PDB file of C-alpha atoms in Angstrom:
ATOM      1  CA  UNK A  28      18.614  32.525 -19.253  1.00  0.00           C
ATOM      2  CA  UNK A  29      14.902  32.650 -18.891  1.00  0.00           C
ATOM      3  CA  UNK A  30      12.965  30.439 -16.455  1.00  0.00           C
ATOM      4  CA  UNK A  31       9.930  28.971 -17.913  1.00  0.00           C
ATOM      5  CA  UNK A  32       6.755  30.281 -16.316  1.00  0.00           C
ATOM      6  CA  UNK A  33       5.363  27.107 -14.734  1.00  0.00           C
ATOM      7  CA  UNK A  34       2.377  27.264 -12.326  1.00  0.00           C
ATOM      8  CA  UNK A  35       3.147  26.300  -8.792  1.00  0.00           C
ATOM      9  CA  UNK A  36       2.302  22.814  -7.576  1.00  0.00           C
ATOM     10  CA  UNK A  37      -1.124  22.719  -6.263  1.00  0.00           C
ATOM     11  CA  UNK A  38      -1.657  21.957  -2.537  1.00  0.00           C
ATOM     12  CA  UNK A  39      -2.502  18.425  -1.520  1.00  0.00           C
ATOM     13  CA  UNK A  40      -5.839  19.537  -0.330  1.00  0.00           C
ATOM     14  CA  UNK A  41      -6.463  21.123  -3.732  1.00  0.00           C
ATOM     15  CA  UNK A  42      -5.213  18.138  -5.566  1.00  0.00           C
ATOM     16  CA  UNK A  43      -7.447  15.723  -3.594  1.00  0.00           C
ATOM     17  CA  UNK A  44     -10.315  18.077  -4.351  1.00  0.00           C
ATOM     18  CA  UNK A  45      -9.787  17.830  -8.138  1.00  0.00           C
ATOM     19  CA  UNK A  46     -12.115  15.295  -9.874  1.00  0.00           C
ATOM     20  CA  UNK A  47     -10.293  12.253 -11.138  1.00  0.00           C
ATOM     21  CA  UNK A  48      -7.090  13.047  -9.087  1.00  0.00           C
ATOM     22  CA  UNK A  49      -5.457  10.164  -7.221  1.00  0.00           C
ATOM     23  CA  UNK A  50      -5.754  10.482  -3.380  1.00  0.00           C
ATOM     24  CA  UNK A  51      -2.915  11.490  -1.472  1.00  0.00           C
ATOM     25  CA  UNK A  52      -1.566   8.569   0.756  1.00  0.00           C
ATOM     26  CA  UNK A  53      -0.095  11.071   3.249  1.00  0.00           C
ATOM     27  CA  UNK A  54      -3.353  13.199   3.690  1.00  0.00           C
ATOM     28  CA  UNK A  55      -5.130  12.651   6.983  1.00  0.00           C
ATOM     29  CA  UNK A  56      -8.336  10.622   6.755  1.00  0.00           C
ATOM     30  CA  UNK A  57     -11.515  12.663   6.777  1.00  0.00           C
ATOM     31  CA  UNK A  58     -13.387  12.750  10.094  1.00  0.00           C
ATOM     32  CA  UNK A  59     -17.076  13.073  10.189  1.00  0.00           C
ATOM     33  CA  UNK A  60     -19.198  14.212  13.133  1.00  0.00           C
ATOM     34  CA  UNK A  61     -20.048  11.325  15.412  1.00  0.00           C
ATOM     35  CA  UNK A  62     -18.183   8.674  13.241  1.00  0.00           C
ATOM     36  CA  UNK A  63     -14.705   7.368  13.753  1.00  0.00           C
ATOM     37  CA  UNK A  64     -12.154   7.522  10.673  1.00  0.00           C
ATOM     38  CA  UNK A  65     -12.331   4.554   8.391  1.00  0.00           C
ATOM     39  CA  UNK A  66      -9.938   1.702   9.602  1.00  0.00           C
ATOM     40  CA  UNK A  67      -9.935   2.933  13.207  1.00  0.00           C
ATOM     41  CA  UNK A  68     -11.919   1.263  16.099  1.00  0.00           C
ATOM     42  CA  UNK A  69     -14.849   3.218  17.415  1.00  0.00           C
ATOM     43  CA  UNK A  70     -14.185   5.216  20.499  1.00  0.00           C
ATOM     44  CA  UNK A  71     -15.742   3.765  23.599  1.00  0.00           C
ATOM     45  CA  UNK A  72     -18.753   5.699  25.043  1.00  0.00           C
ATOM     46  CA  UNK A  73     -18.000   8.089  27.696  1.00  0.00           C
ATOM     47  CA  UNK A  74     -18.408   6.459  31.133  1.00  0.00           C
ATOM     48  CA  UNK A  75     -21.160   7.943  33.118  1.00  0.00           C
ATOM     49  CA  UNK A  76     -20.077   9.156  36.508  1.00  0.00           C
ATOM     50  CA  UNK A  77     -21.782   6.849  39.252  1.00  0.00           C
ATOM     51  CA  UNK A  78     -22.149   9.774  41.697  1.00  0.00           C
ATOM     52  CA  UNK A  79     -25.735  10.624  40.761  1.00  0.00           C
ATOM     53  CA  UNK A  80     -26.852   7.093  40.974  1.00  0.00           C
ATOM     54  CA  UNK A  81     -25.180   6.584  44.387  1.00  0.00           C
ATOM     55  CA  UNK A  82     -26.884   9.724  45.636  1.00  0.00           C
ATOM     56  CA  UNK A  83     -30.268   8.604  44.539  1.00  0.00           C
ATOM     57  CA  UNK A  84     -29.823   5.260  46.188  1.00  0.00           C
ATOM     58  CA  UNK A  85     -28.457   6.722  49.441  1.00  0.00           C
ATOM     59  CA  UNK A  86     -31.182   9.440  49.720  1.00  0.00           C
ATOM     60  CA  UNK A  87     -33.855   6.758  49.036  1.00  0.00           C
ATOM     61  CA  UNK A  88     -32.527   4.653  51.895  1.00  0.00           C
ATOM     62  CA  UNK A  89     -32.522   7.714  54.209  1.00  0.00           C
ATOM     63  CA  UNK A  90     -36.065   8.558  53.187  1.00  0.00           C
ATOM     64  CA  UNK A  91     -37.280   4.951  53.894  1.00  0.00           C
ATOM     65  CA  UNK A  92     -35.571   5.209  57.330  1.00  0.00           C
ATOM     66  CA  UNK A  93     -37.370   8.454  58.081  1.00  0.00           C
ATOM     67  CA  UNK A  94     -40.701   6.868  57.203  1.00  0.00           C
ATOM     68  CA  UNK A  95     -40.046   3.955  59.430  1.00  0.00           C
ATOM     69  CA  UNK A  96     -39.102   6.274  62.156  1.00  0.00           C
ATOM     70  CA  UNK A  97     -42.696   7.557  62.330  1.00  0.00           C
ATOM     71  CA  UNK A  98     -43.943   4.012  62.846  1.00  0.00           C
ATOM     72  CA  UNK A  99     -41.283   3.423  65.410  1.00  0.00           C
ATOM     73  CA  UNK A 100     -42.355   6.541  67.396  1.00  0.00           C
ATOM     74  CA  UNK A 101     -46.014   5.365  67.488  1.00  0.00           C
ATOM     75  CA  UNK A 102     -44.991   1.949  68.646  1.00  0.00           C
ATOM     76  CA  UNK A 103     -42.759   3.258  71.354  1.00  0.00           C
ATOM     77  CA  UNK A 104     -45.482   5.630  72.622  1.00  0.00           C
ATOM     78  CA  UNK A 105     -47.901   2.734  72.721  1.00  0.00           C
ATOM     79  CA  UNK A 106     -45.704  -0.058  74.119  1.00  0.00           C
ATOM     80  CA  UNK A 107     -43.429   1.741  76.482  1.00  0.00           C
ATOM     81  CA  UNK A 108     -44.425   1.292  80.159  1.00  0.00           C
ATOM     82  CA  UNK A 109     -45.665   4.481  81.867  1.00  0.00           C
ATOM     83  CA  UNK A 110     -44.627   5.751  85.284  1.00  0.00           C
ATOM     84  CA  UNK A 111     -47.799   6.176  87.350  1.00  0.00           C
ATOM     85  CA  UNK A 112     -48.021   9.248  89.730  1.00  0.00           C
ATOM     86  CA  UNK A 113     -50.363  10.349  92.374  1.00  0.00           C
ATOM     87  CA  UNK A 114     -51.305  13.895  93.616  1.00  0.00           C
ATOM     88  CA  UNK A 115     -50.959  14.187  97.391  1.00  0.00           C
ATOM     89  CA  UNK A 116     -51.882  17.759  98.548  1.00  0.00           C
ATOM     90  CA  UNK A 117     -49.340  20.020  96.945  1.00  0.00           C
ATOM     91  CA  UNK A 118     -46.912  17.033  96.142  1.00  0.00           C
ATOM     92  CA  UNK A 119     -46.634  14.624  93.248  1.00  0.00           C
ATOM     93  CA  UNK A 120     -45.589  11.168  94.385  1.00  0.00           C
ATOM     94  CA  UNK A 121     -44.718   7.917  92.595  1.00  0.00           C
ATOM     95  CA  UNK A 122     -47.292   5.191  92.988  1.00  0.00           C
ATOM     96  CA  UNK A 123     -44.506   2.608  92.816  1.00  0.00           C
ATOM     97  CA  UNK A 124     -41.185   4.127  94.054  1.00  0.00           C
ATOM     98  CA  UNK A 125     -39.288   0.974  93.204  1.00  0.00           C
ATOM     99  CA  UNK A 126     -40.862   0.602  89.671  1.00  0.00           C
ATOM    100  CA  UNK A 127     -38.748  -0.257  86.627  1.00  0.00           C
ATOM    101  CA  UNK A 128     -40.886   1.645  84.163  1.00  0.00           C
ATOM    102  CA  UNK A 129     -38.059   4.139  83.139  1.00  0.00           C
ATOM    103  CA  UNK A 130     -35.739   1.370  82.396  1.00  0.00           C
ATOM    104  CA  UNK A 131     -38.584  -0.480  80.533  1.00  0.00           C
ATOM    105  CA  UNK A 132     -39.190   2.496  78.222  1.00  0.00           C
ATOM    106  CA  UNK A 133     -35.463   2.354  77.268  1.00  0.00           C
ATOM    107  CA  UNK A 134     -35.585  -1.404  76.684  1.00  0.00           C
ATOM    108  CA  UNK A 135     -38.687  -1.099  74.485  1.00  0.00           C
ATOM    109  CA  UNK A 136     -36.919   1.621  72.428  1.00  0.00           C
ATOM    110  CA  UNK A 137     -33.865  -0.598  72.001  1.00  0.00           C
ATOM    111  CA  UNK A 138     -36.003  -3.586  70.882  1.00  0.00           C
ATOM    112  CA  UNK A 139     -37.865  -1.606  68.337  1.00  0.00           C
ATOM    113  CA  UNK A 140     -34.709  -0.009  67.001  1.00  0.00           C
ATOM    114  CA  UNK A 141     -33.120  -3.400  66.638  1.00  0.00           C
ATOM    115  CA  UNK A 142     -36.027  -4.627  64.656  1.00  0.00           C
ATOM    116  CA  UNK A 143     -36.011  -1.528  62.501  1.00  0.00           C
ATOM    117  CA  UNK A 144     -32.319  -1.893  61.829  1.00  0.00           C
ATOM    118  CA  UNK A 145     -32.658  -5.576  60.755  1.00  0.00           C
ATOM    119  CA  UNK A 146     -35.678  -4.707  58.498  1.00  0.00           C
ATOM    120  CA  UNK A 147     -34.150  -1.735  56.741  1.00  0.00           C
ATOM    121  CA  UNK A 148     -30.799  -3.642  56.196  1.00  0.00           C
ATOM    122  CA  UNK A 149     -32.630  -6.664  54.741  1.00  0.00           C
ATOM    123  CA  UNK A 150     -34.763  -4.465  52.460  1.00  0.00           C
ATOM    124  CA  UNK A 151     -31.763  -2.418  51.309  1.00  0.00           C
ATOM    125  CA  UNK A 152     -29.765  -5.479  50.616  1.00  0.00           C
ATOM    126  CA  UNK A 153     -32.486  -7.310  48.574  1.00  0.00           C
ATOM    127  CA  UNK A 154     -33.156  -4.233  46.521  1.00  0.00           C
ATOM    128  CA  UNK A 155     -29.537  -3.432  45.706  1.00  0.00           C
ATOM    129  CA  UNK A 156     -28.138  -6.946  45.499  1.00  0.00           C
ATOM    130  CA  UNK A 157     -28.018  -7.092  41.563  1.00  0.00           C
ATOM    131  CA  UNK A 158     -25.878  -4.028  41.295  1.00  0.00           C
ATOM    132  CA  UNK A 159     -23.537  -5.189  44.149  1.00  0.00           C
ATOM    133  CA  UNK A 160     -24.682  -2.759  46.935  1.00  0.00           C
ATOM    134  CA  UNK A 161     -22.333   0.053  47.222  1.00  0.00           C
ATOM    135  CA  UNK A 162     -21.057   2.675  49.717  1.00  0.00           C
ATOM    136  CA  UNK A 163     -24.294   4.610  49.304  1.00  0.00           C
ATOM    137  CA  UNK A 164     -26.371   1.743  50.835  1.00  0.00           C
ATOM    138  CA  UNK A 165     -24.144   1.633  53.882  1.00  0.00           C
ATOM    139  CA  UNK A 166     -24.053   5.386  54.392  1.00  0.00           C
ATOM    140  CA  UNK A 167     -27.770   5.612  53.834  1.00  0.00           C
ATOM    141  CA  UNK A 168     -28.517   3.037  56.475  1.00  0.00           C
ATOM    142  CA  UNK A 169     -26.109   4.669  58.958  1.00  0.00           C
ATOM    143  CA  UNK A 170     -27.394   8.201  58.458  1.00  0.00           C
ATOM    144  CA  UNK A 171     -31.070   7.191  58.066  1.00  0.00           C
ATOM    145  CA  UNK A 172     -31.005   4.943  61.050  1.00  0.00           C
ATOM    146  CA  UNK A 173     -29.581   7.640  63.295  1.00  0.00           C
ATOM    147  CA  UNK A 174     -31.982  10.289  61.884  1.00  0.00           C
ATOM    148  CA  UNK A 175     -34.905   7.728  62.259  1.00  0.00           C
ATOM    149  CA  UNK A 176     -34.043   7.086  65.882  1.00  0.00           C
ATOM    150  CA  UNK A 177     -33.787  10.676  66.776  1.00  0.00           C
ATOM    151  CA  UNK A 178     -37.159  11.329  65.079  1.00  0.00           C
ATOM    152  CA  UNK A 179     -38.783   8.467  66.771  1.00  0.00           C
ATOM    153  CA  UNK A 180     -37.468   9.746  70.232  1.00  0.00           C
ATOM    154  CA  UNK A 181     -38.710  13.277  69.753  1.00  0.00           C
ATOM    155  CA  UNK A 182     -42.065  12.307  68.241  1.00  0.00           C
ATOM    156  CA  UNK A 183     -42.715   9.512  70.684  1.00  0.00           C
ATOM    157  CA  UNK A 184     -42.309  11.815  73.579  1.00  0.00           C
ATOM    158  CA  UNK A 185     -45.004  14.196  72.142  1.00  0.00           C
ATOM    159  CA  UNK A 186     -47.276  11.199  71.299  1.00  0.00           C
ATOM    160  CA  UNK A 187     -47.016   9.881  74.897  1.00  0.00           C
ATOM    161  CA  UNK A 188     -48.388  11.360  78.182  1.00  0.00           C
ATOM    162  CA  UNK A 189     -47.658  14.930  78.850  1.00  0.00           C
ATOM    163  CA  UNK A 190     -44.527  15.842  80.592  1.00  0.00           C
ATOM    164  CA  UNK A 191     -45.967  18.891  82.192  1.00  0.00           C
ATOM    165  CA  UNK A 192     -46.585  17.412  85.648  1.00  0.00           C
ATOM    166  CA  UNK A 193     -48.013  20.624  87.266  1.00  0.00           C
ATOM    167  CA  UNK A 194     -50.707  20.990  84.572  1.00  0.00           C
ATOM    168  CA  UNK A 195     -51.677  17.224  84.823  1.00  0.00           C
ATOM    169  CA  UNK A 196     -51.759  17.437  88.595  1.00  0.00           C
ATOM    170  CA  UNK A 197     -54.228  20.345  88.498  1.00  0.00           C
ATOM    171  CA  UNK A 198     -56.280  18.613  85.984  1.00  0.00           C
ATOM    172  CA  UNK A 199     -56.750  15.386  88.003  1.00  0.00           C
ATOM    173  CA  UNK A 200     -56.908  17.257  91.403  1.00  0.00           C
ATOM    174  CA  UNK A 201     -55.977  16.032  94.808  1.00  0.00           C
ATOM    175  CA  UNK A 202     -55.606  12.222  94.977  1.00  0.00           C
ATOM    176  CA  UNK A 203     -55.823  11.790  91.236  1.00  0.00           C
ATOM    177  CA  UNK A 204     -53.572   9.511  89.200  1.00  0.00           C
ATOM    178  CA  UNK A 205     -51.824  10.287  85.991  1.00  0.00           C
ATOM    179  CA  UNK A 206     -48.862   8.947  83.994  1.00  0.00           C
ATOM    180  CA  UNK A 207     -45.546  10.732  83.529  1.00  0.00           C
ATOM    181  CA  UNK A 208     -44.135  11.365  80.120  1.00  0.00           C
ATOM    182  CA  UNK A 209     -42.017   8.745  78.519  1.00  0.00           C
ATOM    183  CA  UNK A 210     -38.235   9.514  77.844  1.00  0.00           C
ATOM    184  CA  UNK A 211     -34.968   7.928  77.283  1.00  0.00           C
ATOM    185  CA  UNK A 212     -32.756   7.632  80.272  1.00  0.00           C
ATOM    186  CA  UNK A 213     -29.734   6.502  78.076  1.00  0.00           C
ATOM    187  CA  UNK A 214     -29.251   8.272  74.945  1.00  0.00           C
ATOM    188  CA  UNK A 215     -26.981   5.477  73.638  1.00  0.00           C
ATOM    189  CA  UNK A 216     -30.234   3.696  72.635  1.00  0.00           C
ATOM    190  CA  UNK A 217     -30.402   5.972  69.626  1.00  0.00           C
ATOM    191  CA  UNK A 218     -27.343   4.148  68.086  1.00  0.00           C
ATOM    192  CA  UNK A 219     -28.996   0.701  68.171  1.00  0.00           C
ATOM    193  CA  UNK A 220     -30.775   1.096  64.905  1.00  0.00           C
ATOM    194  CA  UNK A 221     -27.784   2.286  62.737  1.00  0.00           C
ATOM    195  CA  UNK A 222     -25.361  -0.207  64.394  1.00  0.00           C
ATOM    196  CA  UNK A 223     -27.783  -3.249  63.947  1.00  0.00           C
ATOM    197  CA  UNK A 224     -28.307  -2.245  60.235  1.00  0.00           C
ATOM    198  CA  UNK A 225     -24.521  -2.060  59.685  1.00  0.00           C
ATOM    199  CA  UNK A 226     -23.980  -5.503  61.207  1.00  0.00           C
ATOM    200  CA  UNK A 227     -26.808  -7.136  59.335  1.00  0.00           C
ATOM    201  CA  UNK A 228     -25.794  -5.553  55.998  1.00  0.00           C
ATOM    202  CA  UNK A 229     -22.237  -6.792  56.407  1.00  0.00           C
ATOM    203  CA  UNK A 230     -23.366 -10.270  57.299  1.00  0.00           C
ATOM    204  CA  UNK A 231     -25.630 -10.465  54.347  1.00  0.00           C
ATOM    205  CA  UNK A 232     -23.068  -9.039  51.893  1.00  0.00           C
ATOM    206  CA  UNK A 233     -20.435 -11.570  53.227  1.00  0.00           C
ATOM    207  CA  UNK A 234     -22.899 -14.561  52.826  1.00  0.00           C
ATOM    208  CA  UNK A 235     -25.091 -13.742  49.896  1.00  0.00           C
ATOM    209  CA  UNK A 236     -23.434 -10.747  48.185  1.00  0.00           C
ATOM    210  CA  UNK A 237     -22.582 -10.456  44.529  1.00  0.00           C
ATOM    211  CA  UNK A 238     -19.394 -12.257  43.642  1.00  0.00           C
ATOM    212  CA  UNK A 239     -16.779 -11.381  41.065  1.00  0.00           C
ATOM    213  CA  UNK A 240     -14.974 -14.017  39.114  1.00  0.00           C
ATOM    214  CA  UNK A 241     -11.457 -14.726  40.295  1.00  0.00           C
ATOM    215  CA  UNK A 242      -8.847 -13.821  37.622  1.00  0.00           C
ATOM    216  CA  UNK A 243      -6.848 -16.776  36.242  1.00  0.00           C
ATOM    217  CA  UNK A 244      -3.384 -17.241  37.809  1.00  0.00           C
ATOM    218  CA  UNK A 245      -0.476 -15.485  36.171  1.00  0.00           C
ATOM    219  CA  UNK A 246       1.305 -18.905  35.479  1.00  0.00           C
ATOM    220  CA  UNK A 247      -1.814 -20.455  33.799  1.00  0.00           C
ATOM    221  CA  UNK A 248      -1.843 -21.255  30.103  1.00  0.00           C
ATOM    222  CA  UNK A 249      -4.778 -21.003  27.760  1.00  0.00           C
ATOM    223  CA  UNK A 250      -6.963 -24.072  27.525  1.00  0.00           C
ATOM    224  CA  UNK A 251      -6.139 -26.453  24.736  1.00  0.00           C
ATOM    225  CA  UNK A 252      -2.542 -25.265  24.319  1.00  0.00           C
ATOM    226  CA  UNK A 253      -1.130 -28.780  24.916  1.00  0.00           C
ATOM    227  CA  UNK A 254      -4.200 -30.872  24.113  1.00  0.00           C
ATOM    228  CA  UNK A 255      -4.990 -32.612  20.788  1.00  0.00           C
ATOM    229  CA  UNK A 256      -5.860 -30.408  17.947  1.00  0.00           C
ATOM    230  CA  UNK A 257      -9.509 -29.999  17.147  1.00  0.00           C
ATOM    231  CA  UNK A 258     -11.012 -31.956  14.292  1.00  0.00           C
ATOM    232  CA  UNK A 259     -10.202 -30.302  10.960  1.00  0.00           C
ATOM    233  CA  UNK A 260      -7.576 -27.940  12.429  1.00  0.00           C
ATOM    234  CA  UNK A 261      -3.961 -28.143  11.207  1.00  0.00           C
ATOM    235  CA  UNK A 262      -1.611 -29.815  13.774  1.00  0.00           C
ATOM    236  CA  UNK A 263       0.894 -27.357  15.180  1.00  0.00           C
ATOM    237  CA  UNK A 264       4.511 -28.043  14.568  1.00  0.00           C
ATOM    238  CA  UNK A 265       6.349 -29.293  17.696  1.00  0.00           C
ATOM    239  CA  UNK A 266       8.514 -26.780  19.223  1.00  0.00           C
ATOM    240  CA  UNK A 267      12.017 -27.751  20.630  1.00  0.00           C
ATOM    241  CA  UNK A 268      12.374 -27.983  24.338  1.00  0.00           C
ATOM    242  CA  UNK A 269      13.756 -24.814  25.838  1.00  0.00           C
ATOM    243  CA  UNK A 270      17.614 -24.929  26.290  1.00  0.00           C
ATOM    244  CA  UNK A 271      18.038 -27.607  23.665  1.00  0.00           C
ATOM    245  CA  UNK A 272      19.155 -27.031  20.082  1.00  0.00           C
ATOM    246  CA  UNK A 273      16.989 -28.507  17.455  1.00  0.00           C
ATOM    247  CA  UNK A 274      18.262 -31.716  15.745  1.00  0.00           C
ATOM    248  CA  UNK A 275      20.016 -30.949  12.426  1.00  0.00           C
ATOM    249  CA  UNK A 276      18.390 -32.177   9.355  1.00  0.00           C
ATOM    250  CA  UNK A 277      19.943 -35.306   7.829  1.00  0.00           C
ATOM    251  CA  UNK A 278      22.328 -34.572   4.812  1.00  0.00           C
ATOM    252  CA  UNK A 279      20.796 -35.555   1.484  1.00  0.00           C
ATOM    253  CA  UNK A 280      22.129 -38.781   0.011  1.00  0.00           C
ATOM    254  CA  UNK A 281      24.388 -38.339  -3.060  1.00  0.00           C
ATOM    255  CA  UNK A 282      22.820 -38.961  -6.378  1.00  0.00           C
ATOM    256  CA  UNK A 283      24.025 -42.077  -8.113  1.00  0.00           C
ATOM    257  CA  UNK A 284      24.934 -42.111 -11.878  1.00  0.00           C
ATOM    258  CA  UNK A 285      22.270 -43.611 -14.181  1.00  0.00           C
ATOM    259  CA  UNK A 286      22.840 -47.141 -15.224  1.00  0.00           C
ATOM    260  CA  UNK A 287      22.264 -48.103 -18.869  1.00  0.00           C
ATOM    261  CA  UNK A 288      20.183 -51.362 -18.912  1.00  0.00           C
ATOM    262  CA  UNK A 289      20.325 -51.846 -22.695  1.00  0.00           C
ATOM    263  CA  UNK A 290      21.784 -55.280 -23.904  1.00  0.00           C
ATOM    264  CA  UNK A 291      25.472 -54.787 -24.998  1.00  0.00           C
ATOM    265  CA  UNK A 292      25.895 -51.552 -23.192  1.00  0.00           C
ATOM    266  CA  UNK A 293      28.278 -53.005 -20.626  1.00  0.00           C
ATOM    267  CA  UNK A 294      30.623 -54.582 -23.295  1.00  0.00           C
ATOM    268  CA  UNK A 295      30.651 -51.298 -25.196  1.00  0.00           C
ATOM    269  CA  UNK A 296      31.760 -49.587 -22.048  1.00  0.00           C
ATOM    270  CA  UNK A 297      34.581 -52.047 -21.461  1.00  0.00           C
ATOM    271  CA  UNK A 298      35.759 -51.693 -25.170  1.00  0.00           C
TER     272      UNK A 298
END
């Protein structure tokens, strides 16, 4: 018994490649670069990670706070009350031993820091209100406010009177007057700026922040489910109440026999 020499069945890919051949329904659809297969929805674009944007916003807030810290240093050096001293022989004495200039310098620093905190929080909120703020704004205000306060403290001391009392006493001579350098007696004043910024930002966000729409309640139904149908739309069939069987359809009436109405038909039937 001889087996006929028949060629093997071509592969599906080869059959699909032949001109005029019917497409294989089981073959996978062709996929092109950048385009989804036919009949399939387009893949959503890859979501961009929000970390770079948050870093840019946070660093911008910190930079703005540092620049404002330079202004704060100049204001503190200008407005802070100075401690007057007098040279008496080989001694340096207070002109007003019971003066409150030291406490006044701390108070001025606190007031300027309070204003800086309100100003930076208001500006950051207005600039980022459309995007809904973010953790970067809060962190930027906290870190930037603290760094701005420290910079204003360090720079303000150098802008004010010199803290080298001996050199100043030699410069003015015996009986001369000069001012002592300004400094903070309470380092807790450095926290006024960031704390004020946090409080103002929280208040503004709670009162005027971006709001998200509340989701509908889980027991709600779509609008128009039980209302009258729209004009031109087919009326929906009434559904039976839950727990009740639908009423059975009435049985069709039996068909009556046809009646012959021709004259004489009744008599023929009786005969």
